mmCIF file of C-alpha atoms and ligand atoms in Angstrom:
data_model
loop_
_atom_site.group_PDB
_atom_site.id
_atom_site.type_symbol
_atom_site.label_atom_id
_atom_site.label_comp_id
_atom_site.label_asym_id
_atom_site.label_seq_id
_atom_site.Cartn_x
_atom_site.Cartn_y
_atom_site.Cartn_z
ATOM 1 C CA MET L 1 86.081 -11.783 -75.584
ATOM 2 C CA LYS L 2 86.379 -15.274 -73.864
ATOM 3 C CA TYR L 3 89.780 -16.390 -74.098
ATOM 4 C CA LEU L 4 90.805 -20.268 -73.792
ATOM 5 C CA ILE L 5 94.260 -20.006 -71.984
ATOM 6 C CA LEU L 6 96.474 -23.012 -72.363
ATOM 7 C CA SER L 7 100.356 -23.831 -71.568
ATOM 8 C CA ASP L 8 102.709 -26.960 -71.771
ATOM 9 C CA LEU L 9 100.896 -29.179 -74.010
ATOM 10 C CA HIS L 10 103.987 -31.442 -74.338
ATOM 11 C CA SER L 11 102.941 -33.466 -77.347
ATOM 12 C CA ASN L 12 100.039 -34.990 -75.270
ATOM 13 C CA THR L 13 97.079 -35.254 -77.828
ATOM 14 C CA GLU L 14 94.924 -36.976 -75.527
ATOM 15 C CA ALA L 15 94.961 -34.157 -73.071
ATOM 16 C CA LEU L 16 94.752 -31.611 -75.631
ATOM 17 C CA GLU L 17 91.854 -32.879 -77.219
ATOM 18 C CA ALA L 18 90.133 -33.486 -73.872
ATOM 19 C CA VAL L 19 90.755 -30.030 -72.829
ATOM 20 C CA LEU L 20 89.289 -28.333 -76.391
ATOM 21 C CA GLY L 21 86.279 -30.579 -75.954
ATOM 22 C CA ASP L 22 85.654 -29.357 -72.436
ATOM 23 C CA ALA L 23 86.241 -25.784 -73.318
ATOM 24 C CA ARG L 24 83.984 -25.790 -76.433
ATOM 25 C CA ARG L 25 81.166 -26.871 -74.204
ATOM 26 C CA ARG L 26 81.907 -23.999 -71.951
ATOM 27 C CA GLY L 27 82.572 -21.525 -74.873
ATOM 28 C CA PHE L 28 85.268 -19.455 -75.805
ATOM 29 C CA ASP L 29 86.217 -16.985 -78.805
ATOM 30 C CA ARG L 30 89.969 -17.176 -79.042
ATOM 31 C CA VAL L 31 92.685 -19.258 -77.879
ATOM 32 C CA ALA L 32 95.933 -17.862 -76.292
ATOM 33 C CA CYS L 33 98.985 -20.168 -75.547
ATOM 34 C CA MET L 34 102.023 -19.987 -73.508
ATOM 35 C CA GLY L 35 104.284 -22.429 -75.500
ATOM 36 C CA ASP L 36 105.869 -26.007 -74.977
ATOM 37 C CA LEU L 37 103.668 -27.271 -77.735
ATOM 38 C CA VAL L 38 105.918 -30.158 -77.553
ATOM 39 C CA GLY L 39 108.722 -31.975 -75.762
ATOM 40 C CA TYR L 40 108.222 -35.304 -73.331
ATOM 41 C CA GLY L 41 105.164 -36.799 -75.036
ATOM 42 C CA ALA L 42 104.796 -38.843 -78.139
ATOM 43 C CA GLU L 43 102.741 -37.060 -80.504
ATOM 44 C CA PRO L 44 104.477 -33.554 -81.378
ATOM 45 C CA ASN L 45 103.245 -33.585 -84.988
ATOM 46 C CA ALA L 46 99.439 -33.933 -84.052
ATOM 47 C CA VAL L 47 99.693 -31.463 -81.203
ATOM 48 C CA VAL L 48 101.420 -28.882 -83.329
ATOM 49 C CA GLU L 49 98.940 -29.566 -85.911
ATOM 50 C CA ARG L 50 96.110 -29.230 -83.702
ATOM 51 C CA VAL L 51 97.347 -25.785 -82.379
ATOM 52 C CA ARG L 52 97.806 -24.575 -85.909
ATOM 53 C CA SER L 53 94.257 -25.592 -86.827
ATOM 54 C CA LEU L 54 93.040 -23.293 -83.961
ATOM 55 C CA ASP L 55 91.522 -20.061 -85.758
ATOM 56 C CA ASP L 56 93.351 -17.152 -84.821
ATOM 57 C CA ALA L 57 95.422 -18.469 -81.722
ATOM 58 C CA ALA L 58 97.884 -16.324 -80.244
ATOM 59 C CA VAL L 59 100.987 -18.596 -79.605
ATOM 60 C CA ILE L 60 104.473 -17.873 -78.180
ATOM 61 C CA ARG L 61 107.282 -20.323 -77.882
ATOM 62 C CA GLY L 62 108.543 -22.394 -74.951
ATOM 63 C CA ASN L 63 111.887 -23.539 -73.937
ATOM 64 C CA HIS L 64 111.097 -26.722 -75.402
ATOM 65 C CA ASP L 65 109.785 -25.735 -78.842
ATOM 66 C CA LYS L 66 112.960 -23.496 -78.766
ATOM 67 C CA VAL L 67 115.452 -26.561 -78.599
ATOM 68 C CA ALA L 68 113.147 -29.210 -80.732
ATOM 69 C CA GLY L 69 113.087 -26.448 -83.409
ATOM 70 C CA GLY L 70 116.916 -26.408 -83.343
ATOM 71 C CA LEU L 71 116.919 -22.724 -82.054
ATOM 72 C CA GLU L 72 118.916 -23.861 -79.107
ATOM 73 C CA SER L 73 121.108 -26.745 -78.146
ATOM 74 C CA GLY L 74 119.461 -27.910 -75.203
ATOM 75 C CA GLU L 75 122.614 -28.229 -73.387
ATOM 76 C CA GLN L 76 120.678 -26.670 -70.023
ATOM 77 C CA PHE L 77 118.077 -29.590 -70.325
ATOM 78 C CA ASN L 78 118.284 -32.514 -67.888
ATOM 79 C CA PHE L 79 119.128 -36.005 -69.374
ATOM 80 C CA VAL L 80 115.202 -37.157 -69.865
ATOM 81 C CA ALA L 81 114.380 -33.712 -71.340
ATOM 82 C CA GLY L 82 117.312 -33.707 -73.696
ATOM 83 C CA LEU L 83 116.943 -36.909 -74.972
ATOM 84 C CA ALA L 84 113.089 -36.435 -75.558
ATOM 85 C CA ALA L 85 114.122 -33.055 -77.448
ATOM 86 C CA ARG L 86 116.152 -34.854 -79.721
ATOM 87 C CA TRP L 87 113.481 -37.395 -80.224
ATOM 88 C CA THR L 88 110.964 -34.825 -80.880
ATOM 89 C CA GLN L 89 113.313 -32.934 -83.598
ATOM 90 C CA SER L 90 113.675 -36.228 -85.551
ATOM 91 C CA ALA L 91 109.879 -37.022 -85.365
ATOM 92 C CA LEU L 92 108.642 -33.591 -86.516
ATOM 93 C CA SER L 93 107.895 -32.996 -89.960
ATOM 94 C CA SER L 94 109.864 -30.221 -91.656
ATOM 95 C CA ASP L 95 106.727 -27.941 -91.767
ATOM 96 C CA ASN L 96 106.095 -28.160 -87.951
ATOM 97 C CA LEU L 97 109.438 -27.428 -87.397
ATOM 98 C CA SER L 98 109.531 -24.399 -89.319
ATOM 99 C CA TYR L 99 106.181 -23.329 -87.457
ATOM 100 C CA LEU L 100 107.849 -23.974 -84.084
ATOM 101 C CA ARG L 101 110.771 -21.820 -84.959
ATOM 102 C CA SER L 102 108.668 -19.144 -86.150
ATOM 103 C CA LEU L 103 106.887 -18.669 -82.975
ATOM 104 C CA PRO L 104 107.346 -15.503 -81.367
ATOM 105 C CA ARG L 105 109.192 -15.034 -77.632
ATOM 106 C CA GLY L 106 107.065 -13.737 -74.936
ATOM 107 C CA PRO L 107 106.001 -11.386 -73.531
ATOM 108 C CA LEU L 108 103.311 -10.862 -76.051
ATOM 109 C CA ALA L 109 100.616 -8.494 -76.044
ATOM 110 C CA VAL L 110 97.025 -9.851 -76.735
ATOM 111 C CA ASP L 111 94.326 -7.372 -77.962
ATOM 112 C CA GLY L 112 95.343 -5.050 -75.456
ATOM 113 C CA SER L 113 93.922 -7.366 -72.532
ATOM 114 C CA PHE L 114 96.715 -9.155 -71.215
ATOM 115 C CA TRP L 115 100.186 -10.438 -71.890
ATOM 116 C CA LEU L 116 101.446 -14.012 -72.261
ATOM 117 C CA ALA L 117 105.168 -15.364 -71.395
ATOM 118 C CA HIS L 118 106.363 -18.837 -71.077
ATOM 119 C CA GLY L 119 108.893 -18.706 -68.065
ATOM 120 C CA THR L 120 108.570 -15.072 -67.043
ATOM 121 C CA PRO L 121 108.013 -11.867 -68.721
ATOM 122 C CA LEU L 122 111.633 -11.302 -68.207
ATOM 123 C CA ASP L 123 113.220 -14.498 -69.115
ATOM 124 C CA GLU L 124 111.345 -17.360 -71.184
ATOM 125 C CA ASP L 125 113.613 -19.716 -69.597
ATOM 126 C CA ALA L 126 113.160 -19.007 -65.937
ATOM 127 C CA TYR L 127 110.669 -20.138 -63.205
ATOM 128 C CA ILE L 128 108.276 -18.298 -61.360
ATOM 129 C CA LEU L 129 108.131 -20.537 -58.044
ATOM 130 C CA ASN L 130 108.154 -18.348 -55.037
ATOM 131 C CA ASP L 131 107.394 -14.776 -54.010
ATOM 132 C CA PHE L 132 110.912 -13.465 -54.825
ATOM 133 C CA ASP L 133 110.838 -14.955 -58.487
ATOM 134 C CA ALA L 134 106.977 -13.310 -58.878
ATOM 135 C CA LEU L 135 107.916 -9.929 -57.416
ATOM 136 C CA GLU L 136 110.860 -9.696 -60.137
ATOM 137 C CA ALA L 137 108.422 -10.941 -62.787
ATOM 138 C CA PHE L 138 106.031 -8.311 -62.277
ATOM 139 C CA ASN L 139 108.502 -5.619 -63.349
ATOM 140 C CA GLY L 140 108.383 -7.510 -66.978
ATOM 141 C CA PHE L 141 105.288 -6.591 -68.077
ATOM 142 C CA PRO L 142 103.229 -3.330 -68.159
ATOM 143 C CA GLU L 143 99.323 -3.353 -67.273
ATOM 144 C CA ASP L 144 97.971 -5.744 -64.954
ATOM 145 C CA LEU L 145 97.716 -9.351 -66.125
ATOM 146 C CA CYS L 146 100.153 -11.540 -67.613
ATOM 147 C CA PHE L 147 99.568 -15.303 -67.846
ATOM 148 C CA PHE L 148 102.708 -17.615 -67.798
ATOM 149 C CA GLY L 149 103.559 -21.400 -67.898
ATOM 150 C CA HIS L 150 106.756 -23.346 -67.578
ATOM 151 C CA SER L 151 106.381 -24.481 -64.080
ATOM 152 C CA HIS L 152 103.149 -26.751 -64.925
ATOM 153 C CA ILE L 153 101.798 -25.786 -61.442
ATOM 154 C CA PRO L 154 98.320 -23.768 -61.430
ATOM 155 C CA THR L 155 99.475 -20.411 -59.406
ATOM 156 C CA ILE L 156 98.047 -16.922 -59.058
ATOM 157 C CA PHE L 157 99.906 -14.239 -57.625
ATOM 158 C CA SER L 158 98.528 -10.864 -57.151
ATOM 159 C CA LEU L 159 100.112 -7.795 -56.063
ATOM 160 C CA SER L 160 98.359 -4.408 -54.900
ATOM 161 C CA ASP L 161 99.194 -1.434 -52.475
ATOM 162 C CA ASP L 162 96.595 -2.621 -50.088
ATOM 163 C CA GLU L 163 97.385 -6.238 -49.911
ATOM 164 C CA GLY L 164 100.957 -6.606 -51.203
ATOM 165 C CA LEU L 165 101.837 -9.638 -52.585
ATOM 166 C CA VAL L 166 99.392 -12.656 -52.379
ATOM 167 C CA LEU L 167 100.034 -16.325 -53.604
ATOM 168 C CA GLN L 168 96.996 -18.591 -54.252
ATOM 169 C CA ALA L 169 97.600 -22.115 -55.635
ATOM 170 C CA PRO L 170 94.245 -23.587 -56.660
ATOM 171 C CA VAL L 171 93.586 -27.376 -55.881
ATOM 172 C CA ALA L 172 90.137 -27.851 -56.972
ATOM 173 C CA ASP L 173 89.098 -29.190 -60.464
ATOM 174 C CA GLU L 174 87.088 -25.832 -60.627
ATOM 175 C CA ALA L 175 88.050 -22.457 -59.239
ATOM 176 C CA ARG L 176 86.863 -19.074 -60.162
ATOM 177 C CA LEU L 177 88.458 -16.019 -59.704
ATOM 178 C CA ALA L 178 87.017 -12.177 -60.119
ATOM 179 C CA LEU L 179 89.887 -10.012 -61.071
ATOM 180 C CA LYS L 180 89.907 -6.723 -58.947
ATOM 181 C CA PRO L 181 90.581 -3.260 -60.332
ATOM 182 C CA GLY L 182 93.860 -1.798 -59.128
ATOM 183 C CA VAL L 183 95.366 -5.145 -58.655
ATOM 184 C CA ARG L 184 98.174 -6.842 -60.648
ATOM 185 C CA TYR L 185 97.946 -10.487 -61.485
ATOM 186 C CA LEU L 186 100.392 -13.137 -62.686
ATOM 187 C CA ILE L 187 98.810 -16.371 -63.361
ATOM 188 C CA ASN L 188 99.525 -19.804 -64.706
ATOM 189 C CA PRO L 189 96.536 -22.142 -65.460
ATOM 190 C CA GLY L 190 98.614 -25.128 -65.020
ATOM 191 C CA SER L 191 99.944 -27.648 -67.644
ATOM 192 C CA VAL L 192 97.590 -29.251 -70.253
ATOM 193 C CA GLY L 193 99.950 -32.294 -71.119
ATOM 194 C CA GLN L 194 102.062 -32.728 -67.945
ATOM 195 C CA PRO L 195 100.549 -31.469 -64.721
ATOM 196 C CA ARG L 196 102.966 -31.400 -62.044
ATOM 197 C CA ASP L 197 100.682 -30.493 -59.194
ATOM 198 C CA ARG L 198 99.799 -34.210 -58.069
ATOM 199 C CA ASN L 199 96.663 -33.581 -59.814
ATOM 200 C CA PRO L 200 97.202 -35.617 -63.094
ATOM 201 C CA LYS L 201 94.038 -34.286 -64.741
ATOM 202 C CA ALA L 202 94.865 -31.803 -67.740
ATOM 203 C CA ALA L 203 94.727 -27.925 -66.556
ATOM 204 C CA TYR L 204 93.503 -24.961 -68.524
ATOM 205 C CA ALA L 205 91.644 -21.737 -67.929
ATOM 206 C CA VAL L 206 88.913 -19.284 -69.668
ATOM 207 C CA TYR L 207 89.380 -15.688 -69.103
ATOM 208 C CA ASP L 208 86.399 -13.350 -69.851
ATOM 209 C CA ALA L 209 87.951 -9.897 -70.819
ATOM 210 C CA ALA L 210 84.669 -8.148 -70.503
ATOM 211 C CA THR L 211 83.830 -9.360 -66.897
ATOM 212 C CA ARG L 212 87.430 -9.929 -65.713
ATOM 213 C CA MET L 213 86.368 -13.348 -64.709
ATOM 214 C CA LEU L 214 88.977 -16.286 -64.467
ATOM 215 C CA ASP L 215 87.802 -19.875 -64.170
ATOM 216 C CA LEU L 216 90.591 -22.796 -63.765
ATOM 217 C CA TYR L 217 89.459 -26.193 -64.936
ATOM 218 C CA ARG L 218 90.872 -29.702 -64.654
ATOM 219 C CA VAL L 219 89.587 -32.477 -66.582
ATOM 220 C CA GLY L 220 90.198 -36.128 -66.933
ATOM 221 C CA TYR L 221 91.549 -37.672 -70.131
ATOM 222 C CA ASP L 222 93.147 -41.005 -71.519
ATOM 223 C CA ILE L 223 96.357 -41.300 -69.690
ATOM 224 C CA GLU L 224 96.830 -45.035 -70.411
ATOM 225 C CA ALA L 225 96.719 -44.090 -74.091
ATOM 226 C CA ALA L 226 99.141 -41.202 -73.956
ATOM 227 C CA GLN L 227 101.648 -43.360 -71.876
ATOM 228 C CA ARG L 228 101.280 -46.329 -74.255
ATOM 229 C CA LYS L 229 102.339 -44.067 -77.032
ATOM 230 C CA ILE L 230 105.338 -42.822 -75.068
ATOM 231 C CA LEU L 231 106.385 -46.311 -74.216
ATOM 232 C CA ALA L 232 105.805 -47.557 -77.879
ATOM 233 C CA ALA L 233 108.200 -44.761 -78.985
ATOM 234 C CA ASN L 234 110.938 -45.717 -76.631
ATOM 235 C CA LEU L 235 110.830 -42.376 -74.763
ATOM 236 C CA PRO L 236 111.841 -42.999 -71.055
ATOM 237 C CA HIS L 237 109.404 -44.730 -68.834
ATOM 238 C CA PHE L 238 109.563 -41.859 -66.316
ATOM 239 C CA LEU L 239 107.635 -39.694 -69.203
ATOM 240 C CA ALA L 240 104.914 -42.055 -69.038
ATOM 241 C CA ASP L 241 105.019 -42.678 -65.354
ATOM 242 C CA ARG L 242 104.807 -39.098 -64.114
ATOM 243 C CA LEU L 243 101.528 -38.633 -66.207
ATOM 244 C CA ARG L 244 99.636 -40.826 -64.104
ATOM 245 C CA LEU L 245 101.104 -39.153 -60.920
ATOM 246 C CA GLY L 246 100.609 -35.691 -62.085
ATOM 247 C CA ALA L 247 104.355 -34.987 -61.056
HETATM 248 ZN ZN1 ZN E 301 106.746 -27.334 -70.036
#
């Protein structure tokens, strides 16, 4: 089974369609998504509906889905994130709001192959940014592979008796990793809709559970179109600017 691994779509239809098109050419069987379908971008309904249209997708909620869905107040959000969350909530159809509210919280096991978490397997709102965060997060799931999101930065942490904790931050537009037996992994494929690693291209991964091969990809998309929609919706200019920077 080949899985298309997606995270942090953030209401960016242009990025999501580019990723789905690129991934379809490469081939996959099932989608797994670590949440934040909405927030920041201008097309929450289109993105939610596209995810809902994906056959048998495994999807968990992100912190933005939780706030836009009305399950949490968002008082912990910064000013721009809070403003975007309120705009998103008012823009979403009641059907799509119900869908966001119904999404399970991670960690979620998928087909006995791997786990999904938004922030960390222990706390959906917390970040895995450094070795300390990663070591703690490895306590949050059994078995050897968990995909996470939230930081919007492609990151591979591995943990084994032989090598201890190792961090890899892939920077190329294509990177391949053969998962080794006896090694545990925490992997962030990066963000589809709002990359923050100074590479503005949309990020995603494909994981082949049969061969245990992981491929990380970056794909260009129509950033200007996404920016125009953000400005037309009167969302903060900053949210359009950062797409160009990948920051
Ligand atoms: Zn996010």
